[in-house]
XYZ file of C-alpha atoms in Angstrom:
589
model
C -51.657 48.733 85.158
C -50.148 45.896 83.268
C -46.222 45.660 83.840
C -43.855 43.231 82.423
C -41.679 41.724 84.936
C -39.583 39.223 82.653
C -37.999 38.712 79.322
C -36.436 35.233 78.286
C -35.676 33.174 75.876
C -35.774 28.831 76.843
C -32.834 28.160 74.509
C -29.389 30.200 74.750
C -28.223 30.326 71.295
C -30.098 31.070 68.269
C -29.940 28.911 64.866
C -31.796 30.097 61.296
C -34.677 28.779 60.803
C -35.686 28.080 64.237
C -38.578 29.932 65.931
C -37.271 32.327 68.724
C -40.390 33.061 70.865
C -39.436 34.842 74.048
C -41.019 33.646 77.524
C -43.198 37.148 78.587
C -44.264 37.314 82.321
C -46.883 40.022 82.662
C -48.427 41.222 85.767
C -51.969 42.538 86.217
C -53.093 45.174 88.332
C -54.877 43.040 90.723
C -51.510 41.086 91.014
C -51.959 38.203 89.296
C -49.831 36.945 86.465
C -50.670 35.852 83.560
C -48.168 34.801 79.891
C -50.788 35.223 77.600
C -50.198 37.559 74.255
C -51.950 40.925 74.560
C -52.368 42.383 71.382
C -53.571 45.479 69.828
C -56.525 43.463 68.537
C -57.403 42.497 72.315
C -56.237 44.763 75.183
C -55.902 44.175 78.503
C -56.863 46.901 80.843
C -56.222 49.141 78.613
C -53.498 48.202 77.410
C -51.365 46.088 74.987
C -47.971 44.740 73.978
C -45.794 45.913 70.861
C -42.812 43.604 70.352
C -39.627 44.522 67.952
C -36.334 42.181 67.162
C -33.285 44.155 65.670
C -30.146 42.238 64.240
C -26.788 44.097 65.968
C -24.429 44.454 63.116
C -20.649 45.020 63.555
C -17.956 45.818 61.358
C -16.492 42.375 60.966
C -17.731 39.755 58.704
C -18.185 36.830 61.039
C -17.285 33.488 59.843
C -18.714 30.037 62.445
C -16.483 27.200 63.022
C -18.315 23.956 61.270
C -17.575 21.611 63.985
C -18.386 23.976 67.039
C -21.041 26.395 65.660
C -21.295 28.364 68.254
C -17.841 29.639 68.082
C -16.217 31.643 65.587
C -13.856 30.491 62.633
C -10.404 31.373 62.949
C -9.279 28.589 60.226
C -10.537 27.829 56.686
C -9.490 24.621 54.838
C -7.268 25.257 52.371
C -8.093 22.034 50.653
C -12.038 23.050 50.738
C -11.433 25.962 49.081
C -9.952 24.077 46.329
C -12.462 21.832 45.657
C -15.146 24.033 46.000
C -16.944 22.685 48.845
C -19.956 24.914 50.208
C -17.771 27.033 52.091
C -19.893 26.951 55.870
C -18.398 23.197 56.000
C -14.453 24.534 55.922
C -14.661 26.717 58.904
C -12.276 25.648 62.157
C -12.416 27.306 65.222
C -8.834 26.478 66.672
C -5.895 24.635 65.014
C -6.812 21.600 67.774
C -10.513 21.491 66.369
C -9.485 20.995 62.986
C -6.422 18.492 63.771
C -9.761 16.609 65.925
C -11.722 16.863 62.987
C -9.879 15.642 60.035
C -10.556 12.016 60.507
C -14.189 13.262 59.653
C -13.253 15.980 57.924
C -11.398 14.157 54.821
C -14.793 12.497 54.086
C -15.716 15.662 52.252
C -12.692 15.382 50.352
C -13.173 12.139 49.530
C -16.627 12.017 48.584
C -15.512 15.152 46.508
C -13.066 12.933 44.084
C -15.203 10.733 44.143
C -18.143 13.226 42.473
C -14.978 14.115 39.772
C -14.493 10.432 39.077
C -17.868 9.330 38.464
C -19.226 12.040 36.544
C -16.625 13.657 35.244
C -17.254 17.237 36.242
C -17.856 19.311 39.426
C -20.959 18.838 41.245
C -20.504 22.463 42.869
C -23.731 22.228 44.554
C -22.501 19.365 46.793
C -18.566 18.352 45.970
C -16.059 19.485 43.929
C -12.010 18.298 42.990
C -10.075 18.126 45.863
C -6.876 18.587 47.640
C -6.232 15.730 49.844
C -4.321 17.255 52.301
C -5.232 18.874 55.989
C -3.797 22.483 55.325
C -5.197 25.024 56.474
C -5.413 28.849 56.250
C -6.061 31.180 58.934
C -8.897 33.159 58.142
C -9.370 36.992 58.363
C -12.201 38.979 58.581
C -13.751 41.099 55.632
C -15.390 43.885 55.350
C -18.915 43.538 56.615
C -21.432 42.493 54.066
C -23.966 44.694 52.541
C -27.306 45.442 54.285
C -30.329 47.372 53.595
C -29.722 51.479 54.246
C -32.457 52.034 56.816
C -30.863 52.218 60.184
C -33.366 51.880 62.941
C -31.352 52.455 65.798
C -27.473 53.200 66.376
C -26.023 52.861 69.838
C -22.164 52.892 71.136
C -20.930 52.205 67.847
C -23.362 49.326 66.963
C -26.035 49.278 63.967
C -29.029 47.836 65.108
C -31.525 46.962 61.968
C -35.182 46.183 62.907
C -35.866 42.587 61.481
C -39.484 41.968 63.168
C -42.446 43.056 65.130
C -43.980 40.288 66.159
C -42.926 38.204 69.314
C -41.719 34.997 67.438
C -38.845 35.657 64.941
C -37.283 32.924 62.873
C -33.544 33.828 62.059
C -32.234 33.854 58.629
C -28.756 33.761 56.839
C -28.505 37.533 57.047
C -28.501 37.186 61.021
C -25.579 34.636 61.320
C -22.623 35.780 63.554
C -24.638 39.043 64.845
C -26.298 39.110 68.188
C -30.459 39.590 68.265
C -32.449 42.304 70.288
C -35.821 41.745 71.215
C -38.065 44.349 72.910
C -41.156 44.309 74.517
C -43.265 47.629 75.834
C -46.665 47.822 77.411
C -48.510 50.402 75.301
C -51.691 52.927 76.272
C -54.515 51.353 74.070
C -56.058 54.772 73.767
C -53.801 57.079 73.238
C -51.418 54.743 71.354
C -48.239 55.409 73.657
C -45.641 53.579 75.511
C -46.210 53.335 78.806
C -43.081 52.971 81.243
C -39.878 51.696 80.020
C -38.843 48.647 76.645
C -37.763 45.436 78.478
C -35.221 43.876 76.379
C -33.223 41.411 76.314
C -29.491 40.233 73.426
C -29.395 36.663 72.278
C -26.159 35.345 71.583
C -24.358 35.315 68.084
C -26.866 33.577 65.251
C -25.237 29.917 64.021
C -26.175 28.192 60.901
C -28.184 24.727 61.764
C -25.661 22.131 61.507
C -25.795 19.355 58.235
C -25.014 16.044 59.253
C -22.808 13.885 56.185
C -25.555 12.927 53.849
C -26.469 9.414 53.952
C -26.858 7.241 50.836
C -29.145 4.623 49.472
C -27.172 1.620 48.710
C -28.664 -1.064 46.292
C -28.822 -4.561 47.786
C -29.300 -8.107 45.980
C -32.885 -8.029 47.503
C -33.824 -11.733 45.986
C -30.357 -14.053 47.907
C -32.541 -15.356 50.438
C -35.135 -16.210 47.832
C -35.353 -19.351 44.860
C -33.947 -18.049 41.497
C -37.329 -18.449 40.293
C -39.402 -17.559 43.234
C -40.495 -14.446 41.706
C -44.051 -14.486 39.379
C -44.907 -11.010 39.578
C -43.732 -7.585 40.320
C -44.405 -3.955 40.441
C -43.131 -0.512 41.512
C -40.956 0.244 44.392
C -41.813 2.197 47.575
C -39.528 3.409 50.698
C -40.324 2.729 54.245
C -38.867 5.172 56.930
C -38.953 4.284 60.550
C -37.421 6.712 62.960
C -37.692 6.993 67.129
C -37.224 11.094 67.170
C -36.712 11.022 70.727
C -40.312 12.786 72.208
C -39.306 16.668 74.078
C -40.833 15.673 77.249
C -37.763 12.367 76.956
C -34.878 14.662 75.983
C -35.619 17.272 78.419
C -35.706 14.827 81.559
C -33.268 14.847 83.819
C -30.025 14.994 82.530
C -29.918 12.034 80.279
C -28.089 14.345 77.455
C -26.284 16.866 79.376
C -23.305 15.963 76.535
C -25.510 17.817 73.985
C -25.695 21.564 74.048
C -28.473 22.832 75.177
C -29.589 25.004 72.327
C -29.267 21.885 70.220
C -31.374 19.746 72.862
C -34.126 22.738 72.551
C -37.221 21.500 70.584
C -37.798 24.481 68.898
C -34.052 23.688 67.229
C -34.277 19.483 67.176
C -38.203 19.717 65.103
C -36.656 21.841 62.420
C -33.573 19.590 61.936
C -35.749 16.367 62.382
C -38.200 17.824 59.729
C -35.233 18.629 57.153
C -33.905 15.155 57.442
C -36.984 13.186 57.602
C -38.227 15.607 54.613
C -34.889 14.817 52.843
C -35.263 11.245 52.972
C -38.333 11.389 50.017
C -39.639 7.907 51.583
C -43.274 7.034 50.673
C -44.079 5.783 54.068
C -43.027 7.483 57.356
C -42.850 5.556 60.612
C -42.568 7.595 63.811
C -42.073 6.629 67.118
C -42.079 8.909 70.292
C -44.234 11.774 68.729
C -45.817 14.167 71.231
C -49.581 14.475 70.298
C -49.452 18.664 70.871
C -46.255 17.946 68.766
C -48.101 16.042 65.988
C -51.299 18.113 65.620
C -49.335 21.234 65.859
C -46.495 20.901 63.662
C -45.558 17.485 61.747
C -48.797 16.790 60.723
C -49.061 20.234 58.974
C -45.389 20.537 57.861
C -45.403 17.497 56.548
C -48.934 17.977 54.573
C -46.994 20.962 53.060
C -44.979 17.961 51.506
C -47.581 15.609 50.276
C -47.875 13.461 52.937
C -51.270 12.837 54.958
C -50.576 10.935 58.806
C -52.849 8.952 61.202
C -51.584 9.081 64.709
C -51.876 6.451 67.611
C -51.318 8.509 71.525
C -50.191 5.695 73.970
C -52.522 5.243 76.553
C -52.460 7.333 80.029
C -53.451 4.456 82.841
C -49.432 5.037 84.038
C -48.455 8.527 82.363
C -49.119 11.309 85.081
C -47.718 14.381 83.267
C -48.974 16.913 81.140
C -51.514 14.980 78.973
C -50.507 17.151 75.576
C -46.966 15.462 76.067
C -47.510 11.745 75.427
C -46.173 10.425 72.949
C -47.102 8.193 70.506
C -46.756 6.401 66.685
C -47.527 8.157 63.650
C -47.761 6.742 60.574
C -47.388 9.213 56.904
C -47.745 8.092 53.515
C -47.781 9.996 49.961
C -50.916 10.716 48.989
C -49.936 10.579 45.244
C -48.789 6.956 45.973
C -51.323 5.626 48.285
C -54.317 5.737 49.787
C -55.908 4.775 53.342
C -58.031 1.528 53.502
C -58.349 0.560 57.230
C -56.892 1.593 60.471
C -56.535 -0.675 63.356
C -55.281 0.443 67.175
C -53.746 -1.807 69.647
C -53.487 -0.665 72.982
C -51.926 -2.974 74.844
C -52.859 -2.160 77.960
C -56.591 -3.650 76.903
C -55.067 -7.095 75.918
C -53.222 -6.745 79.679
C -56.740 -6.582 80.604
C -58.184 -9.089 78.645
C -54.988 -11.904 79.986
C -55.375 -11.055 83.177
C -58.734 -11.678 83.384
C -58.447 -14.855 81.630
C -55.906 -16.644 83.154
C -54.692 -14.367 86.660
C -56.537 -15.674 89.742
C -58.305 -12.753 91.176
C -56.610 -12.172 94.365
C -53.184 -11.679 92.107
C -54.608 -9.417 89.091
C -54.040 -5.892 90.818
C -49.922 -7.295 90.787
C -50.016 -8.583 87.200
C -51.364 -5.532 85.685
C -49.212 -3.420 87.470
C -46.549 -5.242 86.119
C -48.050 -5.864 82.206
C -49.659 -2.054 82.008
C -47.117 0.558 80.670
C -49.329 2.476 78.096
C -47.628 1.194 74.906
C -49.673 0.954 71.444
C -49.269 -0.117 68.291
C -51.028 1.494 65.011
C -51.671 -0.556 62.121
C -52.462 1.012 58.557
C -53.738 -1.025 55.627
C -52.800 0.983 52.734
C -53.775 0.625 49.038
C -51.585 1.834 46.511
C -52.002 4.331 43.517
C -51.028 4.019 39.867
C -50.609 7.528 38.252
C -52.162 8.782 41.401
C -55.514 7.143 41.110
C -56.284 3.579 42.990
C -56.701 0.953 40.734
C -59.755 0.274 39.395
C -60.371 -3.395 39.164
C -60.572 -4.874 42.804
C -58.651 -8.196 41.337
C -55.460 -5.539 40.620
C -56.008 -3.711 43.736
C -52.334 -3.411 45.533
C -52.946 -3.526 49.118
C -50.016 -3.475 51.805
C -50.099 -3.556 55.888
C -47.933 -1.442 57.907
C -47.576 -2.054 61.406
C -45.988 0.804 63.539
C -45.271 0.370 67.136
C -42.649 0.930 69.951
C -42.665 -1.818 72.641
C -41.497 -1.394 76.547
C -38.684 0.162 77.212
C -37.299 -1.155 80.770
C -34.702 -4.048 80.529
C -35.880 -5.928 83.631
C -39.236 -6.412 82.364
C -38.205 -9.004 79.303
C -41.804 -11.292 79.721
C -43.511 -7.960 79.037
C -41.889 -7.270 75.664
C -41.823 -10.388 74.461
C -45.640 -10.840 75.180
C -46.300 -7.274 73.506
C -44.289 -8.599 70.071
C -45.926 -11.247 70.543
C -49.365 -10.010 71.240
C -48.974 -7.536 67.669
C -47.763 -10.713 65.567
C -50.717 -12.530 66.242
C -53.113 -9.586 65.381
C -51.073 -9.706 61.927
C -51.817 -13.254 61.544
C -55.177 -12.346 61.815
C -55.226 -9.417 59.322
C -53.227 -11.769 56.992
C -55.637 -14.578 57.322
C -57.836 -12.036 55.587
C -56.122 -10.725 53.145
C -53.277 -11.813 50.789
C -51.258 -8.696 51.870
C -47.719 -7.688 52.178
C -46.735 -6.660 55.840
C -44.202 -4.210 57.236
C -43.682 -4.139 60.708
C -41.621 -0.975 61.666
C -40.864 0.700 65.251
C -38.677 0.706 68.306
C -38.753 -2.599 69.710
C -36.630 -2.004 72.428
C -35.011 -5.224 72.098
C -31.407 -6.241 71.094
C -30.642 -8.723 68.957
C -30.083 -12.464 70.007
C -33.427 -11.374 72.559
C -36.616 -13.354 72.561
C -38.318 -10.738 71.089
C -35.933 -10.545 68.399
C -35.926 -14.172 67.981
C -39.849 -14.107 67.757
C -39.802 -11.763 64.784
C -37.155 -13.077 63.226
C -37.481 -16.950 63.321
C -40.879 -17.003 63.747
C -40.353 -18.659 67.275
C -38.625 -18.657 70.609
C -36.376 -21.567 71.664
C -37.433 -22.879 74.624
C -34.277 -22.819 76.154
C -33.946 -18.641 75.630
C -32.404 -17.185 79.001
C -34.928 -14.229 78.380
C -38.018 -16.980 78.986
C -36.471 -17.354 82.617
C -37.828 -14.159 83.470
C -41.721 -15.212 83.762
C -43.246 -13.943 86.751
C -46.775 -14.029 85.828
C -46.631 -17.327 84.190
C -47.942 -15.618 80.831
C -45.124 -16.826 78.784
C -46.099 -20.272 79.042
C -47.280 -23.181 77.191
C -43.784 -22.255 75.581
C -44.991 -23.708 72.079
C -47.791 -20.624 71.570
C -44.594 -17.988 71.210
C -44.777 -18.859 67.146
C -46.114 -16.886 64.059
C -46.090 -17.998 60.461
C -45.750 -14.923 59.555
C -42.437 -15.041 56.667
C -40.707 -11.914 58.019
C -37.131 -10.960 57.291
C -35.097 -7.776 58.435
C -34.329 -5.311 55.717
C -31.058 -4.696 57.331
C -30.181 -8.023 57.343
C -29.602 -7.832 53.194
C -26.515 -6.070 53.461
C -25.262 -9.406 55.324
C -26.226 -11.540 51.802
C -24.960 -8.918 49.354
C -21.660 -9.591 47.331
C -18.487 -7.527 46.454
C -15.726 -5.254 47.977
C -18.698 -2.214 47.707
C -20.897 -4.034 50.328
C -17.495 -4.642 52.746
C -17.913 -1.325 54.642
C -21.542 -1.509 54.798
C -21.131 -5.197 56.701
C -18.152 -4.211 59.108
C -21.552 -2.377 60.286
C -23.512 -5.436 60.670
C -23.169 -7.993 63.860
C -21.796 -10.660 62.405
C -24.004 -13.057 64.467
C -26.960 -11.896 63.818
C -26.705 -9.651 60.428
C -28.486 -6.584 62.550
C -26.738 -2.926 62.567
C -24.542 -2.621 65.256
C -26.633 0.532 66.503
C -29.350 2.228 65.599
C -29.577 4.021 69.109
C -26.306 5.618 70.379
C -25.996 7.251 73.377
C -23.291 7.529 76.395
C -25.323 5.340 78.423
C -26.200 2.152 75.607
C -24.737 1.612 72.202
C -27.216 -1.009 70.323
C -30.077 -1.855 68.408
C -33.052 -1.338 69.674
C -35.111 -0.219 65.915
C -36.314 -2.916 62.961
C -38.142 -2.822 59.312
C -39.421 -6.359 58.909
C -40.706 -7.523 56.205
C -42.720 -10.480 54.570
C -40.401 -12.082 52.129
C -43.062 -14.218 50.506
C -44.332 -10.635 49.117
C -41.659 -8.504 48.986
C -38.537 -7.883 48.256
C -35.825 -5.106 49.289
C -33.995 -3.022 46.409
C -32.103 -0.675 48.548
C -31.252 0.140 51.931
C -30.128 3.654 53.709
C -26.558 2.955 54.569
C -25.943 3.068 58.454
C -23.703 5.310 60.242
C -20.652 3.753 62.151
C -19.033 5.411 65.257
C -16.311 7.203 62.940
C -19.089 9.397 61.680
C -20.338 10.339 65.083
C -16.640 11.901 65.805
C -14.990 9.978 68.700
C -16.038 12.829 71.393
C -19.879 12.791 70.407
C -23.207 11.011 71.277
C -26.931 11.414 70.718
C -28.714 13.245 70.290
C -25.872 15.981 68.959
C -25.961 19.185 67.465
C -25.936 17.469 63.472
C -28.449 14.418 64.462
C -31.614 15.254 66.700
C -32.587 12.266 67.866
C -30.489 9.353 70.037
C -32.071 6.977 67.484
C -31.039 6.963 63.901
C -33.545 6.623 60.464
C -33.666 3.606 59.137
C -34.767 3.593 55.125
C -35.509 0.882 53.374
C -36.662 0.529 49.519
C -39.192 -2.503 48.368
C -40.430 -4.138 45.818
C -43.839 -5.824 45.799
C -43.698 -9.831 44.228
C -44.889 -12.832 44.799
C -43.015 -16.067 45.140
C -42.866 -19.583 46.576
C -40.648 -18.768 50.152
C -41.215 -20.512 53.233
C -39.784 -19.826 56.676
C-alpha cells in the first residue's frame, strides 16, 4: 500500500506570492520510495493523493514589523500615519528596532515632502505630507478582519478556512499574520476513500514580501566627454539592465550568506522578488548573469514573455562543473519585442579559445597544465539587435538601426588575474571583429569580476594595459605577452562613469558614490566577505550617448547591520540601469 512517511516544507516562513510546494516522501509497497505526484488522474497501486491548505485564523488582527517581517508589530509611526504612507512600511517590532531604523526610516519622510513640494498634492499611492519626527505609537490589535462565512474546520478555538487543494499554494494578502495547514492523505482509487490517517504539517505566520526604497533614474549630461558639436544625428532612447542575480545552486553553498534568513535565501522567495524588481525597472534590454538553465526555461523566460520581452540564453560550458547539469548557470540576454528585433547571435565559449591558445603557442608536454589553469567554463553571448519604429523594423536597409550587445561574466577567482584579463581580452577582440563589419553601436554588459584600477578594467576602459600593471606580473603561461597585443580600438566608456562629469549640488550625492579615482560605483556587489565593484555597462561613445543612469545605493541604504543578499534585495549584486541615446559623432579614444 502506498504510505506517506514525510511532510516538509524547504523554506521556514512563508511570504505572498511565493509558491509553497511541500517536499512529499511516499513509500511503495515493495519498499521503495519514490516523490513523485500521484494524482487522481494517475494512481499508483491503487491509490492516489488529495492535498488541502487551510489558513488558521485567530481573533487578533495581526500587524508585521517592516524591518523584521517575520515578527509582529508592536509600534506604528506616528509620523507615517500622518503623511499617509502605505501603512505595511510604519510597522516596528520593538522600540530598539525602530530607534535602529530611523536613520533609514526618515527617507520615507523625506521623499514624502519632497512628493508635496514638487507637485503640489499627495501622491497617496507612494508618499504623502509628513511629520518629520520619530514618534511613535504603540499599536493595538483590532478586531479580526472579515472573511468568507464557510468554516471548513474549527479546532481548540481556532478557525481553519480551506484556501487550496492542490499541493503548491501561493499565499495572498488575506493569509498575512495567520499560520498555514497543509494536508496530505493517501486515498482508495476505487472506492474514493481515505485510507489511514492526514499527514499534516503548520507553517509559520504569513509575511508580506519585503519592498526595498525605490530607486530612481537620474538624468546625466550624457554629451561632457564629447565635442559640442560632435553630434550629427540622433534618435530614440533605450535602457540597458545588467544584473548578476546570484544563481540558487551559489546562494545555497555552504554558508556564504548565513547573515540572510533563510526563508529570504529560499529561491522560491528570491525569483519572485528578483522578477518584481527586474520587471519594475521597464528597461528595453535585460542583461543577466548567473541564470540557472532549469531556472531560465522554467520560469524567467516565461514570466518575463508575460511582459513583452523574448530572451536568448548562453549555459556556461561543463568541462569543470560536476554538479547537477540543470544547475549551471549562465547569461541571458531579453529585449522588448515592440522595440527590437533579433538579427544575429554569436556564442563564445571560452573554454574553445583556451583550446585554440594552447594549441598554438603551449609546447605539448605543458598543455594538460595550461588548460587546467585557462578552462573554467565561462561564456559570453553576443546579440546583434535591430531596432523597431512603431513596432515594425525599418524598412529601408540604409535606415536600418542596428546595435550589439555583449553579455558575459568573466572568472571569478582573484589569484587567477592572467585568466581574466585574457578572457576581456579575448571578447574585445571578437567585437573588433563584429565592428569591422558593421557600423554598429556596442554595449558590453556583465560581471567582470574585476575591480577597478585592474588590468581588466584598464583594458576596457583605456583601450590598453600599461605595461607596467602589477596584475601583468601574474603570467604563468606566458599568454599575456607580447605586452603591446592587450589593445582594442574599440571607443568604450562606462555609463557610470557620467555621474563623475555631471554638474550641480543634485549630482553631489550621486558622486560621494563614485571612487574618486576612477569615477566607478563604489559597489555594485556587497557582501560581508567583499565590498566592490565587480559589474560594468560600457559603451561606445562614438555612437552613443547616456541620458540617464539608475542611481546607486550607498551603505546607508543597506542599514548598518545588513548585507547581501537580504530579505529587501535578492541578489549580493545590485542592477545597474542605464538609459542611451543612439548618435553619431567625431570622438576618438
Amino acid at each position: 500500500m502506498l504510505t506517506v512517511l514525510r511532510v516538509h516544507l524547504p523554506s521556514d516562513i512563508p511570504v505572498i506570492g511565493c509558491e509553497l510546494t511541500p517536499y512529499v516522501l511516499l513509500r511503495r509497497s515493495d519498499n521503495n520510495f519514490t516523490t513523485d505526484d500521484v494524482p487522481e488522474t494517475a494512481p499508483l497501486e491503487g491509490h492516489f493523493l488529495i492535498y488541502k491548505w487551510y489558513r488558521v485564523q485567530s481573533d487578533k488582527k495581526i500587524a508585521i514589523c517592516s524591518v523584521h517581517p517575520s515578527e509582529l508589530a508592536t509600534l506604528q509611526c506616528i509620523g507615517c500615519v500622518k503623511a499617509k504612507i502605505p501603512v505595511a512600511k510604519s510597522y516596528h517590532c520593538t522600540p530598539k528596532c525602530f530607534s535602529d531604523a530611523w536613520h533609514h526610516h526618515r527617507v520615507l519622510h523625506d521623499r514624502a515632502a519632497s512628493a508635496v513640494n514638487e507637485n503640489g498634492n499627495e501622491e497617496e499611492e507612494v508618499f504623502g505630507r509628513f511629520n518629520n519626527s520619530g514618534s511613535s505609537a504603540s499599536l493595538t490589535n483590532g478586531s479580526a478582519p472579515t472573511y468568507p462565512a464557510a468554516v471548513t474546520q474549527r479546532n481548540g478555538g481556532e478557525t481553519w478556512f480551506e484556501v487550496g487543494r492542490s499541493k503548491t499554494y501561493t499565499p495572498t494578502a488575506d493569509d498575512i499574520g495567520h499560520v498555514l495547514k497543509f494536508e496530505c492523505v493517501v486515498v482508495d482509487a476505487g472506492t474514493k476513500l481515505p485510507v489511514g490517517y492526514a499527514n499534516s504539517l503548520l507553517t509559520s505566520r504569513v509575511i508580506p514580501a519585503p519592498s526595498p526604497s525605490p530607486r530612481r533614474m537620474i538624468t546625466v549630461d550624457g554629451m561632457g566627454h564629447l565635442d559640442a558639436d560632435g553630434r550629427i544625428t540622433s534618435s530614440g532612447t533605450f535602457t540597458v539592465l545588467s544584473y548578476n542575480i546570484l544563481s540558487d545552486a551559489c546562494a545555497s553553498k555552504n554558508d556564504l550568506y548565513s547573515y540572510c534568513p533563510s526563508w529570504a535565501l529560499s529561491w522560491p522567495y528570491r525569483r519572485q522578488n528578483l522578477l518584481r524588481e527586474i520587471v519594475g525597472y521597464c528597461a528595453d534590454i535585460i542583461c543577466l548573469q548567473e541564470i540557472q538553465s532549469d531556472h531560465y526555461e522554467e520560469f524567467f523566460a516565461p514570466e518575463l514573455d508575460k511582459h513583452g520581452y523574448y530572451g536568448l540564453y548562453k549555459k556556461k560550458t561543463n568541462e569543470v562543473y560536476n554538479g547537477n547539469p540543470n544547475a549551471i548557470d549562465g547569461c541571458a540576454t531579453f529585449f522588448r519585442r515592440d522595440r527590437f528585433s533579433h538579427v544575429k547571435k554569436y556564442e563564445v565559449e571560452f573554454n574553445k579559445a583556451a583550446q585554440s591558445l594552447t594549441d598554438a603557442i603551449i609546447p605539448p608536454n605543458l598543455q594538460k597544465t595550461a588548460l587546467n589553469r585557462l578552462v573554467k567554463d565561462n561564456v559570453a553571448l553576443i546579440l546583434v539587435l535591430e531596432a523597431k519604429v512603431n513596432n515594425q523594423p525599418v524598412d529601408s536597409p540604409g535606415k536600418r538601426q542596428l546595435l550589439c550587445v555583449a553579455n558575459t561574466h568573466i572568472n571569478v577567482p582573484q589569484d587567477l588575474k592572467d585568466v581574466k584579463l585574457w578572457q576581456v581580452h579575448t571578447l574585445l577582440k571578437g567585437l573588433e571583429k563584429i565592428a569591422a563589419s558593421a557600423d554598429i553601436p556596442m554595449l558590453v554588459c556583465g560581471d567582470f569580476n574585476s575591480v577597478p584600477e585592474s588590468a581588466p578594467h584598464a583594458l576596457l576602459a583605456m583601450g590598453k594595459v600599461d605595461p607596467s600593471h602589477p596584475d601583468l606580473a601574474v603570467d604563468p603561461l606566458n599568454i599575456l605577452h607580447p605586452l603591446n597585443r592587450l589593445a582594442h580600438q574599440l571607443p568604450l566608456v562606462s555609463a557610470y562613469s557620467s555621474f563623475a562629469r555631471t554638474a550641480g549640488l543634485g549630482f553631489e550625492q550621486h558622486k560621494r558614490r563614485l571612487d574618486s579615482t576612477t569615477n566607478e560605483p563604489l559597489f555594485t556587489h556587497f557582501t560581508r566577505d567583499f565590498i566592490g565593484s565587480l559589474d560594468y555597462i560600457f559603451y561606445t561613445a562614438d555612437s552613443l550617448v547616456v541620458e540617464s543612469l539608475l542611481e546607486l545605493l550607498d551603505e546607508e541604504s543597506l542599514r548598518k547591520d545588513t548585507a547581501l543578499p537580504s530579505p529587501e534585495w535578492s541578489s549580493d549584486h545590485i542592477a545597474l540601469l542605464a538609459e542611451f541615446r543612439c548618435c553619431k559623432n567625431r570622438y576618438r579614444r
